């Protein structure tokens, strides 16, 4: 199975479990996350929803390039991009805090998953970045829209997106992208982070989450995501993108 979904204390944890592929997202992971989000949305006693990756190397390396490299045209790429963008939008709209437990590198679509969360806890060795630019595409799962809708500094957000590089944990914490860093086991960091929330009545937490969602919706988040997906699909079919992906997949051959 490419993923796990477990209840842990008062929360639920979705784990991408493909460490040999650095937790790249394939169709099975998408469907698993979609089902987990649906289940969490209907669970009135849930207090948080966390996403993480199996193994120490990566949180998530983005879309599975070997699987999605088959998609050549904008028309072929769009349904995949739309599907994951919709899953991440629904995840972001969960009525409880959504936490990215970034145990290792989060790049490309992996960085977008983290961005759709309310909080990002980053291991000190993890590096994160919207590296899609190096593949001649933009983010296509809604990551730029989530980032711009809630970033404190538009300039920092825009610079991260356009530079398309990976950032060490220290830099992510300093810029405010990461909520906090950790050096111990991810589970310990998660418990430490949720402990103060668990002392507050769940209805209060849910009310504040609803307030944050109202702010993002007022920014036009859903419409922004639709435009982002279309733009990524348009760039996807260009030769520059397919060449860059081919180079990555053939790098060790
Ligand atoms: C859909 C789109 C979007 O945003 O909307 C995207 O996500 S574009 C996808 C953006 N993602 C990427 O460009 C992938 C970037 N991946 C990386 O930069 C790296 O793999 C790191 C994540 C930094 C990990 O580096 P590290 O040296 O630890 O591992 P590695 O590069 O040797 O990778 C280990 C194995 O995982 C595979 N692997 C890694 N990332 C993959 C991916 N995204 N899709 C498919 N396979 C992948 C490698 O080919 C290799 O397979 P073998 O063992 O068989 O050789």
PDB file of C-alpha atoms in Angstrom, residues 7-253:
ATOM      1  CA  UNK A   7      -5.904   7.737  14.136  1.00  0.00           C
ATOM      2  CA  UNK A   8      -3.416   8.791  16.761  1.00  0.00           C
ATOM      3  CA  UNK A   9      -4.646  10.277  20.024  1.00  0.00           C
ATOM      4  CA  UNK A  10      -7.140  12.984  19.087  1.00  0.00           C
ATOM      5  CA  UNK A  11      -5.889  13.358  15.545  1.00  0.00           C
ATOM      6  CA  UNK A  12      -5.506  11.542  12.248  1.00  0.00           C
ATOM      7  CA  UNK A  13      -2.241  11.092  10.350  1.00  0.00           C
ATOM      8  CA  UNK A  14      -1.965  10.414   6.617  1.00  0.00           C
ATOM      9  CA  UNK A  15       1.435   8.960   5.661  1.00  0.00           C
ATOM     10  CA  UNK A  16       2.700   8.743   2.100  1.00  0.00           C
ATOM     11  CA  UNK A  17       4.495   5.399   2.121  1.00  0.00           C
ATOM     12  CA  UNK A  18       6.740   5.138  -0.931  1.00  0.00           C
ATOM     13  CA  UNK A  19      10.149   5.907   0.586  1.00  0.00           C
ATOM     14  CA  UNK A  20      11.981   4.190  -2.300  1.00  0.00           C
ATOM     15  CA  UNK A  21      10.474   6.855  -4.598  1.00  0.00           C
ATOM     16  CA  UNK A  22      10.958   9.587  -1.991  1.00  0.00           C
ATOM     17  CA  UNK A  23       7.195   9.464  -1.380  1.00  0.00           C
ATOM     18  CA  UNK A  24       6.304  10.643  -4.877  1.00  0.00           C
ATOM     19  CA  UNK A  25       2.553  10.990  -5.375  1.00  0.00           C
ATOM     20  CA  UNK A  26       0.973   8.482  -7.760  1.00  0.00           C
ATOM     21  CA  UNK A  27      -2.703   7.756  -8.435  1.00  0.00           C
ATOM     22  CA  UNK A  28      -2.971   5.450  -5.425  1.00  0.00           C
ATOM     23  CA  UNK A  29      -1.652   8.123  -3.044  1.00  0.00           C
ATOM     24  CA  UNK A  30      -4.084  10.674  -4.514  1.00  0.00           C
ATOM     25  CA  UNK A  31      -7.052   8.356  -4.029  1.00  0.00           C
ATOM     26  CA  UNK A  32      -5.897   7.492  -0.499  1.00  0.00           C
ATOM     27  CA  UNK A  33      -5.546  11.131   0.500  1.00  0.00           C
ATOM     28  CA  UNK A  34      -8.905  11.949  -1.027  1.00  0.00           C
ATOM     29  CA  UNK A  35     -10.620   9.186   0.997  1.00  0.00           C
ATOM     30  CA  UNK A  36      -8.772  10.199   4.182  1.00  0.00           C
ATOM     31  CA  UNK A  37      -9.869  13.822   3.796  1.00  0.00           C
ATOM     32  CA  UNK A  38     -13.464  12.744   3.219  1.00  0.00           C
ATOM     33  CA  UNK A  39     -13.406  10.545   6.308  1.00  0.00           C
ATOM     34  CA  UNK A  40     -11.791  13.277   8.425  1.00  0.00           C
ATOM     35  CA  UNK A  41     -14.356  15.839   7.268  1.00  0.00           C
ATOM     36  CA  UNK A  42     -17.130  13.648   8.646  1.00  0.00           C
ATOM     37  CA  UNK A  43     -15.459  12.949  11.985  1.00  0.00           C
ATOM     38  CA  UNK A  44     -16.797  15.433  14.520  1.00  0.00           C
ATOM     39  CA  UNK A  45     -14.460  14.336  17.295  1.00  0.00           C
ATOM     40  CA  UNK A  46     -11.266  14.847  15.305  1.00  0.00           C
ATOM     41  CA  UNK A  47      -8.940  17.569  16.639  1.00  0.00           C
ATOM     42  CA  UNK A  48      -6.260  17.726  13.943  1.00  0.00           C
ATOM     43  CA  UNK A  49      -5.254  16.192  10.600  1.00  0.00           C
ATOM     44  CA  UNK A  50      -1.566  15.676   9.811  1.00  0.00           C
ATOM     45  CA  UNK A  51       0.261  14.666   6.641  1.00  0.00           C
ATOM     46  CA  UNK A  52       3.729  13.148   6.649  1.00  0.00           C
ATOM     47  CA  UNK A  53       6.029  10.833   4.697  1.00  0.00           C
ATOM     48  CA  UNK A  54       7.513   7.430   5.499  1.00  0.00           C
ATOM     49  CA  UNK A  55      11.267   7.109   6.031  1.00  0.00           C
ATOM     50  CA  UNK A  56      13.697   9.836   6.955  1.00  0.00           C
ATOM     51  CA  UNK A  57      14.703  11.039   3.496  1.00  0.00           C
ATOM     52  CA  UNK A  58      11.606  12.732   2.160  1.00  0.00           C
ATOM     53  CA  UNK A  59       8.251  14.179   3.077  1.00  0.00           C
ATOM     54  CA  UNK A  60       7.254  14.068  -0.580  1.00  0.00           C
ATOM     55  CA  UNK A  61       9.090  14.552  -3.888  1.00  0.00           C
ATOM     56  CA  UNK A  62       5.975  15.739  -5.741  1.00  0.00           C
ATOM     57  CA  UNK A  63       4.181  14.094  -8.601  1.00  0.00           C
ATOM     58  CA  UNK A  64       5.561  10.700  -9.639  1.00  0.00           C
ATOM     59  CA  UNK A  65       7.513  11.766 -12.689  1.00  0.00           C
ATOM     60  CA  UNK A  66       7.672   8.254 -14.133  1.00  0.00           C
ATOM     61  CA  UNK A  67       3.873   7.889 -13.917  1.00  0.00           C
ATOM     62  CA  UNK A  68       2.893  11.430 -14.982  1.00  0.00           C
ATOM     63  CA  UNK A  69       5.531  11.670 -17.729  1.00  0.00           C
ATOM     64  CA  UNK A  70       3.028   9.722 -19.847  1.00  0.00           C
ATOM     65  CA  UNK A  71       0.808  12.811 -19.890  1.00  0.00           C
ATOM     66  CA  UNK A  72       1.957  14.850 -22.865  1.00  0.00           C
ATOM     67  CA  UNK A  73      -0.630  17.464 -23.769  1.00  0.00           C
ATOM     68  CA  UNK A  74      -2.399  20.141 -21.719  1.00  0.00           C
ATOM     69  CA  UNK A  75      -5.639  18.169 -22.133  1.00  0.00           C
ATOM     70  CA  UNK A  76      -3.975  15.047 -20.719  1.00  0.00           C
ATOM     71  CA  UNK A  77      -2.268  16.828 -17.821  1.00  0.00           C
ATOM     72  CA  UNK A  78      -5.216  18.973 -16.720  1.00  0.00           C
ATOM     73  CA  UNK A  79      -7.384  16.194 -15.191  1.00  0.00           C
ATOM     74  CA  UNK A  80      -4.462  14.958 -13.026  1.00  0.00           C
ATOM     75  CA  UNK A  81      -3.637  18.499 -11.897  1.00  0.00           C
ATOM     76  CA  UNK A  82      -7.311  19.342 -11.250  1.00  0.00           C
ATOM     77  CA  UNK A  83      -7.825  16.156  -9.250  1.00  0.00           C
ATOM     78  CA  UNK A  84      -4.922  16.788  -6.868  1.00  0.00           C
ATOM     79  CA  UNK A  85      -5.698  20.519  -6.621  1.00  0.00           C
ATOM     80  CA  UNK A  86      -9.249  19.619  -5.578  1.00  0.00           C
ATOM     81  CA  UNK A  87      -8.016  17.104  -2.977  1.00  0.00           C
ATOM     82  CA  UNK A  88      -5.625  19.673  -1.491  1.00  0.00           C
ATOM     83  CA  UNK A  89      -8.322  22.363  -1.459  1.00  0.00           C
ATOM     84  CA  UNK A  90     -10.667  19.986   0.385  1.00  0.00           C
ATOM     85  CA  UNK A  91      -7.854  19.099   2.788  1.00  0.00           C
ATOM     86  CA  UNK A  92      -7.172  22.777   3.462  1.00  0.00           C
ATOM     87  CA  UNK A  93     -10.875  23.271   4.171  1.00  0.00           C
ATOM     88  CA  UNK A  94     -11.041  20.614   6.888  1.00  0.00           C
ATOM     89  CA  UNK A  95     -12.631  22.161   9.981  1.00  0.00           C
ATOM     90  CA  UNK A  96      -9.618  21.255  12.132  1.00  0.00           C
ATOM     91  CA  UNK A  97      -5.966  22.381  12.003  1.00  0.00           C
ATOM     92  CA  UNK A  98      -4.105  20.667   9.159  1.00  0.00           C
ATOM     93  CA  UNK A  99      -0.435  20.054   9.903  1.00  0.00           C
ATOM     94  CA  UNK A 100       2.389  19.169   7.518  1.00  0.00           C
ATOM     95  CA  UNK A 101       4.869  17.076   9.486  1.00  0.00           C
ATOM     96  CA  UNK A 102       7.827  17.609   7.177  1.00  0.00           C
ATOM     97  CA  UNK A 103      10.130  14.740   8.130  1.00  0.00           C
ATOM     98  CA  UNK A 104      12.390  15.140   5.071  1.00  0.00           C
ATOM     99  CA  UNK A 105      12.619  16.940   1.727  1.00  0.00           C
ATOM    100  CA  UNK A 106       9.430  18.475   0.339  1.00  0.00           C
ATOM    101  CA  UNK A 107       9.902  19.476  -3.272  1.00  0.00           C
ATOM    102  CA  UNK A 108       7.627  20.269  -6.201  1.00  0.00           C
ATOM    103  CA  UNK A 109       4.150  18.974  -5.504  1.00  0.00           C
ATOM    104  CA  UNK A 110       5.402  17.841  -2.078  1.00  0.00           C
ATOM    105  CA  UNK A 111       5.989  21.480  -1.210  1.00  0.00           C
ATOM    106  CA  UNK A 112       2.469  22.232  -2.495  1.00  0.00           C
ATOM    107  CA  UNK A 113       0.960  19.620  -0.164  1.00  0.00           C
ATOM    108  CA  UNK A 114       2.791  21.274   2.736  1.00  0.00           C
ATOM    109  CA  UNK A 115       1.586  24.694   1.601  1.00  0.00           C
ATOM    110  CA  UNK A 116      -2.065  23.624   1.601  1.00  0.00           C
ATOM    111  CA  UNK A 117      -1.689  22.810   5.327  1.00  0.00           C
ATOM    112  CA  UNK A 118      -2.291  25.369   8.069  1.00  0.00           C
ATOM    113  CA  UNK A 119       1.029  24.625   9.780  1.00  0.00           C
ATOM    114  CA  UNK A 120       4.411  23.348   8.608  1.00  0.00           C
ATOM    115  CA  UNK A 121       6.701  21.610  11.124  1.00  0.00           C
ATOM    116  CA  UNK A 122      10.087  21.122   9.487  1.00  0.00           C
ATOM    117  CA  UNK A 123      12.845  18.704  10.473  1.00  0.00           C
ATOM    118  CA  UNK A 124      16.212  20.454  10.738  1.00  0.00           C
ATOM    119  CA  UNK A 125      17.638  18.405   7.847  1.00  0.00           C
ATOM    120  CA  UNK A 126      14.688  18.919   5.494  1.00  0.00           C
ATOM    121  CA  UNK A 127      14.855  21.132   2.436  1.00  0.00           C
ATOM    122  CA  UNK A 128      11.729  22.443   0.756  1.00  0.00           C
ATOM    123  CA  UNK A 129      11.046  24.289  -2.446  1.00  0.00           C
ATOM    124  CA  UNK A 130       8.766  24.940  -5.393  1.00  0.00           C
ATOM    125  CA  UNK A 131      11.259  23.483  -7.877  1.00  0.00           C
ATOM    126  CA  UNK A 132       8.677  23.195 -10.663  1.00  0.00           C
ATOM    127  CA  UNK A 133      10.317  26.146 -12.428  1.00  0.00           C
ATOM    128  CA  UNK A 134      13.375  23.963 -13.048  1.00  0.00           C
ATOM    129  CA  UNK A 135      11.044  21.596 -14.939  1.00  0.00           C
ATOM    130  CA  UNK A 136       9.689  24.506 -17.025  1.00  0.00           C
ATOM    131  CA  UNK A 137       6.257  24.374 -15.377  1.00  0.00           C
ATOM    132  CA  UNK A 138       4.589  26.235 -12.521  1.00  0.00           C
ATOM    133  CA  UNK A 139       2.993  24.683  -9.482  1.00  0.00           C
ATOM    134  CA  UNK A 140      -0.123  22.894 -10.678  1.00  0.00           C
ATOM    135  CA  UNK A 141      -1.795  21.538  -7.570  1.00  0.00           C
ATOM    136  CA  UNK A 142      -2.795  24.943  -6.221  1.00  0.00           C
ATOM    137  CA  UNK A 143       0.370  25.498  -4.186  1.00  0.00           C
ATOM    138  CA  UNK A 144       1.063  29.027  -5.442  1.00  0.00           C
ATOM    139  CA  UNK A 145      -2.516  30.068  -4.743  1.00  0.00           C
ATOM    140  CA  UNK A 146      -2.510  28.639  -1.212  1.00  0.00           C
ATOM    141  CA  UNK A 147       0.815  30.364  -0.575  1.00  0.00           C
ATOM    142  CA  UNK A 148      -0.208  33.747  -1.965  1.00  0.00           C
ATOM    143  CA  UNK A 149      -3.621  33.660  -0.263  1.00  0.00           C
ATOM    144  CA  UNK A 150      -2.135  33.304   3.179  1.00  0.00           C
ATOM    145  CA  UNK A 151       1.505  34.442   3.032  1.00  0.00           C
ATOM    146  CA  UNK A 152       2.446  37.314   5.293  1.00  0.00           C
ATOM    147  CA  UNK A 153       4.815  38.700   2.675  1.00  0.00           C
ATOM    148  CA  UNK A 154       3.862  38.512  -0.982  1.00  0.00           C
ATOM    149  CA  UNK A 155       7.437  39.374  -1.962  1.00  0.00           C
ATOM    150  CA  UNK A 156       8.862  36.395  -0.042  1.00  0.00           C
ATOM    151  CA  UNK A 157       6.219  34.100  -1.543  1.00  0.00           C
ATOM    152  CA  UNK A 158       6.771  35.332  -5.092  1.00  0.00           C
ATOM    153  CA  UNK A 159      10.534  35.044  -4.711  1.00  0.00           C
ATOM    154  CA  UNK A 160      10.256  31.449  -3.474  1.00  0.00           C
ATOM    155  CA  UNK A 161       8.033  30.532  -6.425  1.00  0.00           C
ATOM    156  CA  UNK A 162      10.088  32.253  -9.110  1.00  0.00           C
ATOM    157  CA  UNK A 163      13.546  31.239  -7.862  1.00  0.00           C
ATOM    158  CA  UNK A 164      12.371  27.610  -7.882  1.00  0.00           C
ATOM    159  CA  UNK A 165      15.106  26.444  -5.523  1.00  0.00           C
ATOM    160  CA  UNK A 166      15.175  24.395  -2.348  1.00  0.00           C
ATOM    161  CA  UNK A 167      15.521  26.143   0.998  1.00  0.00           C
ATOM    162  CA  UNK A 168      17.136  24.744   4.152  1.00  0.00           C
ATOM    163  CA  UNK A 169      15.009  24.513   7.298  1.00  0.00           C
ATOM    164  CA  UNK A 170      16.649  27.520   8.950  1.00  0.00           C
ATOM    165  CA  UNK A 171      15.712  29.763   6.039  1.00  0.00           C
ATOM    166  CA  UNK A 172      12.139  28.423   5.986  1.00  0.00           C
ATOM    167  CA  UNK A 173      11.704  29.194   9.664  1.00  0.00           C
ATOM    168  CA  UNK A 174      13.237  32.659   9.347  1.00  0.00           C
ATOM    169  CA  UNK A 175      10.953  33.602   6.435  1.00  0.00           C
ATOM    170  CA  UNK A 176       7.871  32.387   8.299  1.00  0.00           C
ATOM    171  CA  UNK A 177       7.082  29.682   5.721  1.00  0.00           C
ATOM    172  CA  UNK A 178       7.715  27.021   8.361  1.00  0.00           C
ATOM    173  CA  UNK A 179       5.783  27.306  11.597  1.00  0.00           C
ATOM    174  CA  UNK A 180       8.610  25.746  13.591  1.00  0.00           C
ATOM    175  CA  UNK A 181      11.539  23.397  13.293  1.00  0.00           C
ATOM    176  CA  UNK A 182      12.315  20.176  15.089  1.00  0.00           C
ATOM    177  CA  UNK A 183      15.354  17.983  15.627  1.00  0.00           C
ATOM    178  CA  UNK A 184      13.753  14.979  17.347  1.00  0.00           C
ATOM    179  CA  UNK A 185      11.408  12.253  16.067  1.00  0.00           C
ATOM    180  CA  UNK A 186       8.468  13.553  13.978  1.00  0.00           C
ATOM    181  CA  UNK A 187       5.905  11.920  16.316  1.00  0.00           C
ATOM    182  CA  UNK A 188       7.414  13.717  19.305  1.00  0.00           C
ATOM    183  CA  UNK A 189       7.355  17.027  17.448  1.00  0.00           C
ATOM    184  CA  UNK A 190       3.717  16.496  16.468  1.00  0.00           C
ATOM    185  CA  UNK A 191       2.676  15.685  20.039  1.00  0.00           C
ATOM    186  CA  UNK A 192       4.493  18.769  21.305  1.00  0.00           C
ATOM    187  CA  UNK A 193       2.799  20.968  18.713  1.00  0.00           C
ATOM    188  CA  UNK A 194      -0.763  19.762  19.322  1.00  0.00           C
ATOM    189  CA  UNK A 195      -0.526  19.655  23.141  1.00  0.00           C
ATOM    190  CA  UNK A 196      -1.501  23.341  23.632  1.00  0.00           C
ATOM    191  CA  UNK A 197      -4.378  22.974  21.141  1.00  0.00           C
ATOM    192  CA  UNK A 198      -5.688  19.971  23.029  1.00  0.00           C
ATOM    193  CA  UNK A 199      -6.119  22.068  26.155  1.00  0.00           C
ATOM    194  CA  UNK A 200      -8.679  24.291  24.373  1.00  0.00           C
ATOM    195  CA  UNK A 201     -12.290  23.286  23.705  1.00  0.00           C
ATOM    196  CA  UNK A 202     -12.542  21.782  20.183  1.00  0.00           C
ATOM    197  CA  UNK A 203     -15.369  24.123  19.182  1.00  0.00           C
ATOM    198  CA  UNK A 204     -13.077  27.120  19.763  1.00  0.00           C
ATOM    199  CA  UNK A 205     -10.361  25.616  17.565  1.00  0.00           C
ATOM    200  CA  UNK A 206     -12.902  24.893  14.828  1.00  0.00           C
ATOM    201  CA  UNK A 207     -14.292  28.451  15.036  1.00  0.00           C
ATOM    202  CA  UNK A 208     -10.835  29.991  14.529  1.00  0.00           C
ATOM    203  CA  UNK A 209     -10.127  27.604  11.659  1.00  0.00           C
ATOM    204  CA  UNK A 210     -13.373  28.776  10.048  1.00  0.00           C
ATOM    205  CA  UNK A 211     -12.185  32.387  10.425  1.00  0.00           C
ATOM    206  CA  UNK A 212      -8.905  31.576   8.656  1.00  0.00           C
ATOM    207  CA  UNK A 213     -10.857  29.864   5.870  1.00  0.00           C
ATOM    208  CA  UNK A 214     -13.118  32.920   5.440  1.00  0.00           C
ATOM    209  CA  UNK A 215     -10.009  35.058   4.901  1.00  0.00           C
ATOM    210  CA  UNK A 216      -8.637  32.705   2.236  1.00  0.00           C
ATOM    211  CA  UNK A 217     -11.997  32.367   0.480  1.00  0.00           C
ATOM    212  CA  UNK A 218     -12.323  36.185   0.476  1.00  0.00           C
ATOM    213  CA  UNK A 219      -8.991  36.297  -1.348  1.00  0.00           C
ATOM    214  CA  UNK A 220     -10.659  34.197  -4.074  1.00  0.00           C
ATOM    215  CA  UNK A 221      -8.640  31.057  -3.364  1.00  0.00           C
ATOM    216  CA  UNK A 222     -10.732  28.631  -5.435  1.00  0.00           C
ATOM    217  CA  UNK A 223     -10.678  30.843  -8.527  1.00  0.00           C
ATOM    218  CA  UNK A 224      -6.938  31.436  -8.104  1.00  0.00           C
ATOM    219  CA  UNK A 225      -6.376  27.670  -8.002  1.00  0.00           C
ATOM    220  CA  UNK A 226      -8.400  27.112 -11.179  1.00  0.00           C
ATOM    221  CA  UNK A 227      -6.277  29.672 -13.049  1.00  0.00           C
ATOM    222  CA  UNK A 228      -3.051  28.170 -11.652  1.00  0.00           C
ATOM    223  CA  UNK A 229      -3.994  24.667 -12.801  1.00  0.00           C
ATOM    224  CA  UNK A 230      -4.821  25.928 -16.307  1.00  0.00           C
ATOM    225  CA  UNK A 231      -1.517  27.796 -16.547  1.00  0.00           C
ATOM    226  CA  UNK A 232       0.467  24.741 -15.434  1.00  0.00           C
ATOM    227  CA  UNK A 233      -1.363  22.525 -17.932  1.00  0.00           C
ATOM    228  CA  UNK A 234      -0.515  25.004 -20.703  1.00  0.00           C
ATOM    229  CA  UNK A 235       3.208  24.911 -19.838  1.00  0.00           C
ATOM    230  CA  UNK A 236       3.151  21.128 -19.315  1.00  0.00           C
ATOM    231  CA  UNK A 237       2.797  20.336 -23.025  1.00  0.00           C
ATOM    232  CA  UNK A 238       5.835  22.405 -24.059  1.00  0.00           C
ATOM    233  CA  UNK A 239       8.945  20.524 -25.139  1.00  0.00           C
ATOM    234  CA  UNK A 240      11.006  22.297 -22.433  1.00  0.00           C
ATOM    235  CA  UNK A 241       9.029  20.485 -19.728  1.00  0.00           C
ATOM    236  CA  UNK A 242       9.274  17.033 -21.260  1.00  0.00           C
ATOM    237  CA  UNK A 243      13.007  17.491 -21.848  1.00  0.00           C
ATOM    238  CA  UNK A 244      13.601  18.474 -18.197  1.00  0.00           C
ATOM    239  CA  UNK A 245      11.610  15.493 -16.880  1.00  0.00           C
ATOM    240  CA  UNK A 246      13.451  13.163 -19.290  1.00  0.00           C
ATOM    241  CA  UNK A 247      16.776  14.419 -17.908  1.00  0.00           C
ATOM    242  CA  UNK A 248      15.672  13.695 -14.307  1.00  0.00           C
ATOM    243  CA  UNK A 249      14.417  10.200 -15.128  1.00  0.00           C
ATOM    244  CA  UNK A 250      17.550   9.309 -17.101  1.00  0.00           C
ATOM    245  CA  UNK A 251      20.081  10.854 -14.756  1.00  0.00           C
ATOM    246  CA  UNK A 252      21.359   7.547 -13.381  1.00  0.00           C
ATOM    247  CA  UNK A 253      21.162   5.502 -16.543  1.00  0.00           C
TER     248      UNK A 253
END
